[in-house]
PDB file of C-alpha atoms in Angstrom:
ATOM      1  CA  UNK D   1     -47.221 113.177 -85.317  1.00  0.00           C
ATOM      2  CA  UNK D   2     -47.158 111.695 -88.926  1.00  0.00           C
ATOM      3  CA  UNK D   3     -43.222 112.851 -89.198  1.00  0.00           C
ATOM      4  CA  UNK D   4     -42.180 111.406 -85.483  1.00  0.00           C
ATOM      5  CA  UNK D   5     -44.190 107.995 -86.511  1.00  0.00           C
ATOM      6  CA  UNK D   6     -42.293 108.046 -89.788  1.00  0.00           C
ATOM      7  CA  UNK D   7     -38.830 108.402 -87.951  1.00  0.00           C
ATOM      8  CA  UNK D   8     -39.503 105.977 -84.750  1.00  0.00           C
ATOM      9  CA  UNK D   9     -42.447 103.780 -84.867  1.00  0.00           C
ATOM     10  CA  UNK D  10     -42.165 102.862 -88.599  1.00  0.00           C
ATOM     11  CA  UNK D  11     -38.209 102.383 -88.522  1.00  0.00           C
ATOM     12  CA  UNK D  12     -38.079 100.493 -84.872  1.00  0.00           C
ATOM     13  CA  UNK D  13     -41.760  99.134 -84.993  1.00  0.00           C
ATOM     14  CA  UNK D  14     -42.055 100.776 -81.566  1.00  0.00           C
ATOM     15  CA  UNK D  15     -43.399 103.629 -80.116  1.00  0.00           C
ATOM     16  CA  UNK D  16     -41.319 106.501 -78.829  1.00  0.00           C
ATOM     17  CA  UNK D  17     -42.304 105.435 -75.363  1.00  0.00           C
ATOM     18  CA  UNK D  18     -40.293 102.184 -75.233  1.00  0.00           C
ATOM     19  CA  UNK D  19     -37.660 102.928 -77.602  1.00  0.00           C
ATOM     20  CA  UNK D  20     -33.939 104.046 -76.235  1.00  0.00           C
ATOM     21  CA  UNK D  21     -31.676 106.580 -78.186  1.00  0.00           C
ATOM     22  CA  UNK D  22     -28.850 104.121 -76.943  1.00  0.00           C
ATOM     23  CA  UNK D  23     -30.199 101.480 -79.487  1.00  0.00           C
ATOM     24  CA  UNK D  24     -31.499 103.591 -82.414  1.00  0.00           C
ATOM     25  CA  UNK D  25     -29.149 106.640 -82.779  1.00  0.00           C
ATOM     26  CA  UNK D  26     -27.194 106.025 -84.792  1.00  0.00           C
ATOM     27  CA  UNK D  27     -29.048 102.602 -85.356  1.00  0.00           C
ATOM     28  CA  UNK D  28     -26.521  99.893 -85.781  1.00  0.00           C
ATOM     29  CA  UNK D  29     -27.835  97.823 -88.960  1.00  0.00           C
ATOM     30  CA  UNK D  30     -27.142 101.472 -90.968  1.00  0.00           C
ATOM     31  CA  UNK D  31     -23.630 101.529 -89.056  1.00  0.00           C
ATOM     32  CA  UNK D  32     -22.820  98.185 -90.755  1.00  0.00           C
ATOM     33  CA  UNK D  33     -24.540  98.541 -93.858  1.00  0.00           C
ATOM     34  CA  UNK D  34     -25.337 101.931 -94.866  1.00  0.00           C
ATOM     35  CA  UNK D  35     -28.602 103.771 -95.528  1.00  0.00           C
ATOM     36  CA  UNK D  36     -29.657 102.192 -98.271  1.00  0.00           C
ATOM     37  CA  UNK D  37     -32.879  99.918 -98.566  1.00  0.00           C
ATOM     38  CA  UNK D  38     -33.588  97.101-100.571  1.00  0.00           C
ATOM     39  CA  UNK D  39     -36.671  95.269-101.834  1.00  0.00           C
ATOM     40  CA  UNK D  40     -36.424  91.671-103.323  1.00  0.00           C
ATOM     41  CA  UNK D  41     -38.799  91.343-106.243  1.00  0.00           C
ATOM     42  CA  UNK D  42     -38.142  87.723-107.104  1.00  0.00           C
ATOM     43  CA  UNK D  43     -41.139  86.015-107.868  1.00  0.00           C
ATOM     44  CA  UNK D  44     -40.345  82.917-106.411  1.00  0.00           C
ATOM     45  CA  UNK D  45     -40.075  84.594-102.943  1.00  0.00           C
ATOM     46  CA  UNK D  46     -38.072  83.981 -99.901  1.00  0.00           C
ATOM     47  CA  UNK D  47     -38.513  80.360-100.129  1.00  0.00           C
ATOM     48  CA  UNK D  48     -36.245  79.644-102.843  1.00  0.00           C
ATOM     49  CA  UNK D  49     -33.314  80.337-100.499  1.00  0.00           C
ATOM     50  CA  UNK D  50     -34.761  77.833 -98.185  1.00  0.00           C
ATOM     51  CA  UNK D  51     -35.093  75.310-101.064  1.00  0.00           C
ATOM     52  CA  UNK D  52     -31.949  75.881-102.382  1.00  0.00           C
ATOM     53  CA  UNK D  53     -30.213  75.702 -98.826  1.00  0.00           C
ATOM     54  CA  UNK D  54     -32.257  72.712 -98.335  1.00  0.00           C
ATOM     55  CA  UNK D  55     -31.070  70.850-101.274  1.00  0.00           C
ATOM     56  CA  UNK D  56     -27.354  71.183-100.295  1.00  0.00           C
ATOM     57  CA  UNK D  57     -27.996  68.277 -97.838  1.00  0.00           C
ATOM     58  CA  UNK D  58     -31.232  66.683 -98.697  1.00  0.00           C
ATOM     59  CA  UNK D  59     -31.972  64.198-101.530  1.00  0.00           C
ATOM     60  CA  UNK D  60     -34.139  65.902-104.263  1.00  0.00           C
ATOM     61  CA  UNK D  61     -35.621  65.013-108.020  1.00  0.00           C
ATOM     62  CA  UNK D  62     -36.466  67.196-110.811  1.00  0.00           C
ATOM     63  CA  UNK D  63     -36.239  70.334-107.553  1.00  0.00           C
ATOM     64  CA  UNK D  64     -38.350  68.324-105.408  1.00  0.00           C
ATOM     65  CA  UNK D  65     -36.738  67.783-102.379  1.00  0.00           C
ATOM     66  CA  UNK D  66     -37.963  63.731-101.557  1.00  0.00           C
ATOM     67  CA  UNK D  67     -35.728  63.238 -98.425  1.00  0.00           C
ATOM     68  CA  UNK D  68     -37.546  61.325 -96.119  1.00  0.00           C
ATOM     69  CA  UNK D  69     -35.825  63.130 -93.200  1.00  0.00           C
ATOM     70  CA  UNK D  70     -37.910  65.995 -94.322  1.00  0.00           C
ATOM     71  CA  UNK D  71     -40.759  66.420 -92.068  1.00  0.00           C
ATOM     72  CA  UNK D  72     -43.575  68.956 -92.788  1.00  0.00           C
ATOM     73  CA  UNK D  73     -46.636  70.013 -91.356  1.00  0.00           C
ATOM     74  CA  UNK D  74     -45.512  69.186 -87.862  1.00  0.00           C
ATOM     75  CA  UNK D  75     -46.210  71.121 -84.716  1.00  0.00           C
ATOM     76  CA  UNK D  76     -43.364  70.457 -82.149  1.00  0.00           C
ATOM     77  CA  UNK D  77     -44.864  70.384 -78.817  1.00  0.00           C
ATOM     78  CA  UNK D  78     -42.159  69.133 -76.528  1.00  0.00           C
ATOM     79  CA  UNK D  79     -38.514  68.988 -76.655  1.00  0.00           C
ATOM     80  CA  UNK D  80     -36.617  66.785 -74.184  1.00  0.00           C
ATOM     81  CA  UNK D  81     -32.893  67.030 -74.002  1.00  0.00           C
ATOM     82  CA  UNK D  82     -29.553  65.824 -72.095  1.00  0.00           C
ATOM     83  CA  UNK D  83     -25.905  66.045 -73.093  1.00  0.00           C
ATOM     84  CA  UNK D  84     -26.287  62.920 -74.961  1.00  0.00           C
ATOM     85  CA  UNK D  85     -29.760  63.239 -76.753  1.00  0.00           C
ATOM     86  CA  UNK D  86     -33.039  65.097 -77.956  1.00  0.00           C
ATOM     87  CA  UNK D  87     -36.445  63.705 -78.259  1.00  0.00           C
ATOM     88  CA  UNK D  88     -38.753  65.685 -80.075  1.00  0.00           C
ATOM     89  CA  UNK D  89     -42.694  65.009 -80.008  1.00  0.00           C
ATOM     90  CA  UNK D  90     -45.012  66.965 -82.103  1.00  0.00           C
ATOM     91  CA  UNK D  91     -49.105  67.520 -81.748  1.00  0.00           C
ATOM     92  CA  UNK D  92     -49.898  64.601 -83.594  1.00  0.00           C
ATOM     93  CA  UNK D  93     -48.156  62.210 -81.437  1.00  0.00           C
ATOM     94  CA  UNK D  94     -44.813  61.733 -83.942  1.00  0.00           C
ATOM     95  CA  UNK D  95     -41.572  61.348 -81.821  1.00  0.00           C
ATOM     96  CA  UNK D  96     -38.472  62.196 -83.816  1.00  0.00           C
ATOM     97  CA  UNK D  97     -35.071  61.409 -81.801  1.00  0.00           C
ATOM     98  CA  UNK D  98     -31.759  62.863 -82.513  1.00  0.00           C
ATOM     99  CA  UNK D  99     -28.124  63.404 -80.851  1.00  0.00           C
ATOM    100  CA  UNK D 100     -28.683  67.387 -80.919  1.00  0.00           C
ATOM    101  CA  UNK D 101     -31.460  69.697 -82.276  1.00  0.00           C
ATOM    102  CA  UNK D 102     -31.237  73.376 -83.307  1.00  0.00           C
ATOM    103  CA  UNK D 103     -34.230  75.483 -82.331  1.00  0.00           C
ATOM    104  CA  UNK D 104     -35.170  77.939 -85.197  1.00  0.00           C
ATOM    105  CA  UNK D 105     -38.592  79.065 -83.978  1.00  0.00           C
ATOM    106  CA  UNK D 106     -39.089  82.810 -82.842  1.00  0.00           C
ATOM    107  CA  UNK D 107     -38.752  84.238 -80.013  1.00  0.00           C
ATOM    108  CA  UNK D 108     -42.288  85.116 -79.645  1.00  0.00           C
ATOM    109  CA  UNK D 109     -42.764  81.227 -79.994  1.00  0.00           C
ATOM    110  CA  UNK D 110     -40.591  80.621 -77.563  1.00  0.00           C
ATOM    111  CA  UNK D 111     -41.759  83.454 -74.951  1.00  0.00           C
ATOM    112  CA  UNK D 112     -45.456  81.862 -75.585  1.00  0.00           C
ATOM    113  CA  UNK D 113     -44.601  78.464 -74.218  1.00  0.00           C
ATOM    114  CA  UNK D 114     -45.887  76.545 -77.365  1.00  0.00           C
ATOM    115  CA  UNK D 115     -42.969  74.444 -76.821  1.00  0.00           C
ATOM    116  CA  UNK D 116     -42.168  72.825 -73.620  1.00  0.00           C
ATOM    117  CA  UNK D 117     -39.008  72.028 -72.891  1.00  0.00           C
ATOM    118  CA  UNK D 118     -38.084  69.158 -70.481  1.00  0.00           C
ATOM    119  CA  UNK D 119     -36.144  69.653 -68.345  1.00  0.00           C
ATOM    120  CA  UNK D 120     -36.897  73.370 -67.838  1.00  0.00           C
ATOM    121  CA  UNK D 121     -34.440  75.719 -69.546  1.00  0.00           C
ATOM    122  CA  UNK D 122     -32.024  77.354 -67.415  1.00  0.00           C
ATOM    123  CA  UNK D 123     -32.721  80.369 -65.541  1.00  0.00           C
ATOM    124  CA  UNK D 124     -29.979  82.305 -67.374  1.00  0.00           C
ATOM    125  CA  UNK D 125     -31.725  81.371 -70.800  1.00  0.00           C
ATOM    126  CA  UNK D 126     -35.123  82.165 -69.523  1.00  0.00           C
ATOM    127  CA  UNK D 127     -34.041  85.552 -68.702  1.00  0.00           C
ATOM    128  CA  UNK D 128     -32.039  86.322 -71.881  1.00  0.00           C
ATOM    129  CA  UNK D 129     -35.292  85.441 -74.127  1.00  0.00           C
ATOM    130  CA  UNK D 130     -37.286  88.028 -71.868  1.00  0.00           C
ATOM    131  CA  UNK D 131     -34.826  90.753 -72.639  1.00  0.00           C
ATOM    132  CA  UNK D 132     -36.042  91.039 -76.212  1.00  0.00           C
ATOM    133  CA  UNK D 133     -39.273  92.976 -76.459  1.00  0.00           C
ATOM    134  CA  UNK D 134     -41.848  90.883 -79.372  1.00  0.00           C
ATOM    135  CA  UNK D 135     -42.699  94.122 -81.089  1.00  0.00           C
ATOM    136  CA  UNK D 136     -46.248  94.209 -82.446  1.00  0.00           C
ATOM    137  CA  UNK D 137     -46.243  95.298 -85.936  1.00  0.00           C
ATOM    138  CA  UNK D 138     -48.182  94.256 -89.381  1.00  0.00           C
ATOM    139  CA  UNK D 139     -48.645  94.859 -93.091  1.00  0.00           C
ATOM    140  CA  UNK D 140     -51.754  95.413 -95.304  1.00  0.00           C
ATOM    141  CA  UNK D 141     -51.816  94.489 -98.991  1.00  0.00           C
ATOM    142  CA  UNK D 142     -54.435  95.732-101.113  1.00  0.00           C
ATOM    143  CA  UNK D 143     -55.028  95.307-104.907  1.00  0.00           C
ATOM    144  CA  UNK D 144     -57.064  97.847-107.146  1.00  0.00           C
ATOM    145  CA  UNK D 145     -58.704  97.518-111.043  1.00  0.00           C
ATOM    146  CA  UNK D 146     -56.245 100.591-111.447  1.00  0.00           C
ATOM    147  CA  UNK D 147     -53.771 103.052-109.910  1.00  0.00           C
ATOM    148  CA  UNK D 148     -55.167 106.074-108.828  1.00  0.00           C
ATOM    149  CA  UNK D 149     -52.073 107.356-106.723  1.00  0.00           C
ATOM    150  CA  UNK D 150     -49.229 109.266-108.077  1.00  0.00           C
ATOM    151  CA  UNK D 151     -46.043 107.322-109.046  1.00  0.00           C
ATOM    152  CA  UNK D 152     -42.829 108.133-110.258  1.00  0.00           C
ATOM    153  CA  UNK D 153     -39.619 110.207-108.476  1.00  0.00           C
ATOM    154  CA  UNK D 154     -40.449 111.210-104.794  1.00  0.00           C
ATOM    155  CA  UNK D 155     -43.875 109.306-105.095  1.00  0.00           C
ATOM    156  CA  UNK D 156     -42.678 105.854-103.360  1.00  0.00           C
ATOM    157  CA  UNK D 157     -44.320 107.029 -99.749  1.00  0.00           C
ATOM    158  CA  UNK D 158     -47.414 108.664 -98.662  1.00  0.00           C
ATOM    159  CA  UNK D 159     -48.165 109.924 -95.187  1.00  0.00           C
ATOM    160  CA  UNK D 160     -51.268 110.572 -93.843  1.00  0.00           C
ATOM    161  CA  UNK D 161     -51.743 112.482 -90.808  1.00  0.00           C
ATOM    162  CA  UNK D 162     -54.186 111.636 -88.320  1.00  0.00           C
ATOM    163  CA  UNK D 163     -55.048 112.617 -85.329  1.00  0.00           C
ATOM    164  CA  UNK D 164     -54.351 108.996 -83.471  1.00  0.00           C
ATOM    165  CA  UNK D 165     -51.172 107.587 -83.331  1.00  0.00           C
ATOM    166  CA  UNK D 166     -50.460 104.818 -85.864  1.00  0.00           C
ATOM    167  CA  UNK D 167     -53.926 105.099 -87.458  1.00  0.00           C
ATOM    168  CA  UNK D 168     -53.138 104.145 -91.365  1.00  0.00           C
ATOM    169  CA  UNK D 169     -50.217 106.412 -91.206  1.00  0.00           C
ATOM    170  CA  UNK D 170     -47.945 105.238 -93.784  1.00  0.00           C
ATOM    171  CA  UNK D 171     -48.729 104.028 -97.311  1.00  0.00           C
ATOM    172  CA  UNK D 172     -46.358 102.422-100.374  1.00  0.00           C
ATOM    173  CA  UNK D 173     -47.031 101.399-103.872  1.00  0.00           C
ATOM    174  CA  UNK D 174     -45.665  98.754-105.993  1.00  0.00           C
ATOM    175  CA  UNK D 175     -45.617 100.482-109.544  1.00  0.00           C
ATOM    176  CA  UNK D 176     -41.796 100.009-109.371  1.00  0.00           C
ATOM    177  CA  UNK D 177     -40.917  96.820-108.252  1.00  0.00           C
ATOM    178  CA  UNK D 178     -44.151  95.151-109.979  1.00  0.00           C
ATOM    179  CA  UNK D 179     -44.842  97.277-112.563  1.00  0.00           C
ATOM    180  CA  UNK D 180     -48.541  97.043-113.971  1.00  0.00           C
ATOM    181  CA  UNK D 181     -49.366  95.305-110.583  1.00  0.00           C
ATOM    182  CA  UNK D 182     -51.869  98.147-109.119  1.00  0.00           C
ATOM    183  CA  UNK D 183     -51.076  96.959-105.518  1.00  0.00           C
ATOM    184  CA  UNK D 184     -50.821  99.496-102.852  1.00  0.00           C
ATOM    185  CA  UNK D 185     -49.797  98.770 -99.471  1.00  0.00           C
ATOM    186  CA  UNK D 186     -50.315 100.069 -95.594  1.00  0.00           C
ATOM    187  CA  UNK D 187     -46.919  99.610 -94.892  1.00  0.00           C
ATOM    188  CA  UNK D 188     -46.563  99.010 -91.518  1.00  0.00           C
ATOM    189  CA  UNK D 189     -49.443  99.273 -88.540  1.00  0.00           C
ATOM    190  CA  UNK D 190     -47.864  99.117 -85.021  1.00  0.00           C
ATOM    191  CA  UNK D 191     -48.273  98.744 -81.135  1.00  0.00           C
ATOM    192  CA  UNK D 192     -51.994  99.093 -80.162  1.00  0.00           C
ATOM    193  CA  UNK D 193     -53.280  99.682 -83.713  1.00  0.00           C
ATOM    194  CA  UNK D 194     -51.602  96.529 -85.073  1.00  0.00           C
ATOM    195  CA  UNK D 195     -53.363  94.616 -81.964  1.00  0.00           C
ATOM    196  CA  UNK D 196     -56.648  96.208 -82.759  1.00  0.00           C
ATOM    197  CA  UNK D 197     -56.894  95.512 -86.710  1.00  0.00           C
ATOM    198  CA  UNK D 198     -55.568  91.825 -86.201  1.00  0.00           C
ATOM    199  CA  UNK D 199     -58.988  91.488 -83.883  1.00  0.00           C
ATOM    200  CA  UNK D 200     -61.276  92.659 -86.424  1.00  0.00           C
ATOM    201  CA  UNK D 201     -62.534  91.215 -89.248  1.00  0.00           C
ATOM    202  CA  UNK D 202     -61.248  91.823 -93.165  1.00  0.00           C
ATOM    203  CA  UNK D 203     -64.402  93.836 -94.205  1.00  0.00           C
ATOM    204  CA  UNK D 204     -63.817  96.266 -91.046  1.00  0.00           C
ATOM    205  CA  UNK D 205     -60.542  97.280 -92.098  1.00  0.00           C
ATOM    206  CA  UNK D 206     -61.037  97.654 -95.778  1.00  0.00           C
ATOM    207  CA  UNK D 207     -63.779  99.875 -94.657  1.00  0.00           C
ATOM    208  CA  UNK D 208     -61.927 101.951 -92.375  1.00  0.00           C
ATOM    209  CA  UNK D 209     -58.650 101.889 -94.841  1.00  0.00           C
ATOM    210  CA  UNK D 210     -61.305 103.323 -98.025  1.00  0.00           C
ATOM    211  CA  UNK D 211     -62.498 105.820 -95.926  1.00  0.00           C
ATOM    212  CA  UNK D 212     -58.950 107.355 -95.395  1.00  0.00           C
ATOM    213  CA  UNK D 213     -58.003 106.676 -98.909  1.00  0.00           C
ATOM    214  CA  UNK D 214     -60.873 108.726-100.078  1.00  0.00           C
ATOM    215  CA  UNK D 215     -59.728 111.764 -98.084  1.00  0.00           C
ATOM    216  CA  UNK D 216     -56.569 111.246 -99.364  1.00  0.00           C
ATOM    217  CA  UNK D 217     -57.278 110.852-103.545  1.00  0.00           C
ATOM    218  CA  UNK D 218     -61.368 111.518-103.293  1.00  0.00           C
ATOM    219  CA  UNK D 219     -64.534 109.566-103.354  1.00  0.00           C
ATOM    220  CA  UNK D 220     -63.740 108.668-106.683  1.00  0.00           C
ATOM    221  CA  UNK D 221     -61.879 105.869-106.640  1.00  0.00           C
ATOM    222  CA  UNK D 222     -62.559 102.180-106.957  1.00  0.00           C
ATOM    223  CA  UNK D 223     -62.923  99.343-104.223  1.00  0.00           C
ATOM    224  CA  UNK D 224     -59.927  96.956-103.798  1.00  0.00           C
ATOM    225  CA  UNK D 225     -59.933  93.768-105.591  1.00  0.00           C
ATOM    226  CA  UNK D 226     -58.202  91.987-102.795  1.00  0.00           C
ATOM    227  CA  UNK D 227     -56.736  92.573 -99.602  1.00  0.00           C
ATOM    228  CA  UNK D 228     -54.634  91.078 -97.470  1.00  0.00           C
ATOM    229  CA  UNK D 229     -54.040  91.372 -93.591  1.00  0.00           C
ATOM    230  CA  UNK D 230     -50.996  89.941 -92.206  1.00  0.00           C
ATOM    231  CA  UNK D 231     -51.848  88.852 -88.669  1.00  0.00           C
ATOM    232  CA  UNK D 232     -48.500  87.235 -87.007  1.00  0.00           C
ATOM    233  CA  UNK D 233     -48.804  88.524 -83.889  1.00  0.00           C
ATOM    234  CA  UNK D 234     -52.301  86.236 -83.264  1.00  0.00           C
ATOM    235  CA  UNK D 235     -50.399  83.249 -85.288  1.00  0.00           C
ATOM    236  CA  UNK D 236     -49.071  80.963 -82.983  1.00  0.00           C
ATOM    237  CA  UNK D 237     -46.294  80.034 -85.376  1.00  0.00           C
ATOM    238  CA  UNK D 238     -45.132  83.183 -85.633  1.00  0.00           C
ATOM    239  CA  UNK D 239     -46.285  85.450 -82.709  1.00  0.00           C
ATOM    240  CA  UNK D 240     -44.231  88.404 -83.811  1.00  0.00           C
ATOM    241  CA  UNK D 241     -42.395  89.706 -87.107  1.00  0.00           C
ATOM    242  CA  UNK D 242     -39.946  91.410 -85.157  1.00  0.00           C
ATOM    243  CA  UNK D 243     -38.042  91.848 -82.039  1.00  0.00           C
ATOM    244  CA  UNK D 244     -35.982  94.978 -80.342  1.00  0.00           C
ATOM    245  CA  UNK D 245     -33.280  94.513 -77.652  1.00  0.00           C
ATOM    246  CA  UNK D 246     -29.542  94.642 -77.180  1.00  0.00           C
ATOM    247  CA  UNK D 247     -28.747  91.483 -76.190  1.00  0.00           C
ATOM    248  CA  UNK D 248     -27.929  88.022 -78.279  1.00  0.00           C
ATOM    249  CA  UNK D 249     -27.510  85.953 -75.570  1.00  0.00           C
ATOM    250  CA  UNK D 250     -31.141  83.727 -76.413  1.00  0.00           C
ATOM    251  CA  UNK D 251     -28.850  82.271 -79.522  1.00  0.00           C
ATOM    252  CA  UNK D 252     -26.105  80.952 -76.749  1.00  0.00           C
ATOM    253  CA  UNK D 253     -26.285  76.854 -77.016  1.00  0.00           C
ATOM    254  CA  UNK D 254     -27.357  75.107 -73.826  1.00  0.00           C
TER     255      UNK D 254
END
C-alpha cells in the first residue's frame, strides 16, 4: 500500500478512488516542465517574491512599502460589482471603491462562501468553480536536538508501511537543503488522515508521530523540540492548499 500511496496520493494529493488516468497519466506538469523537482531554500521565503512585485507599482522607502493604497489585515466579506464599478466591504466595516477588481483567493475560499458576491455569480461561473475538487492535505514539520536518521544519497525520503492508508507514510529530511537544521518533515498527509490530524491537538499528533518514529529508528530517539502542523483545510483564509481538475474556466472574467 505504501508504494501505491507514494505514486498516487503523494503525487496527486488525492486517493485513487477519485483520480482518473485521463488527468494523471501522463501528468501534464511533467510533460510541460520535465520530472525534475526543485526546492526553494531561500531564507526570505516566498514573501520576498510578493514584496518585490509590490515594489514595482507601490511606493516604498528603505525596502518597506509605505503606499497608503495597500490595505493589510482586512478580511473581505462582500463584493458588489457592476460593469462600471466594484465596491468591496471588509469584516471591520471598511469600504473600498474601484473601477474593477481581481479576486485572487483560493477556490476553496470561493466554495466556502466566505465572500458574498452581489449580484450572485452567474450559473456558468458557479458550475466552473465546483468542477474543481478541493484536495485535503497537509504537512508536518519537526525539529529535533540532533539528527538520528540516515543522510546522503538515496535517503531523501523514508517510507513507513502501515495497514491504514495515509497513516504517516512518507517522510523527508532537510539536511541537504538546510545542513545542520535537524528538521524532519512528515511531508504529506492526505484525505481522511489530513482531516483527522487537523482536528486533534498537536500533543496528540506528536505522540502518534513518536510512536511511528520509534518503530522506524528505535526507542532511544529524542523528542522533538518543536512541531508545526499546517492546518490549511480548517483555516478559512486557505481552506485548501491545492486543487484537482481539468477546467480553468473559473479564471475567466465576469
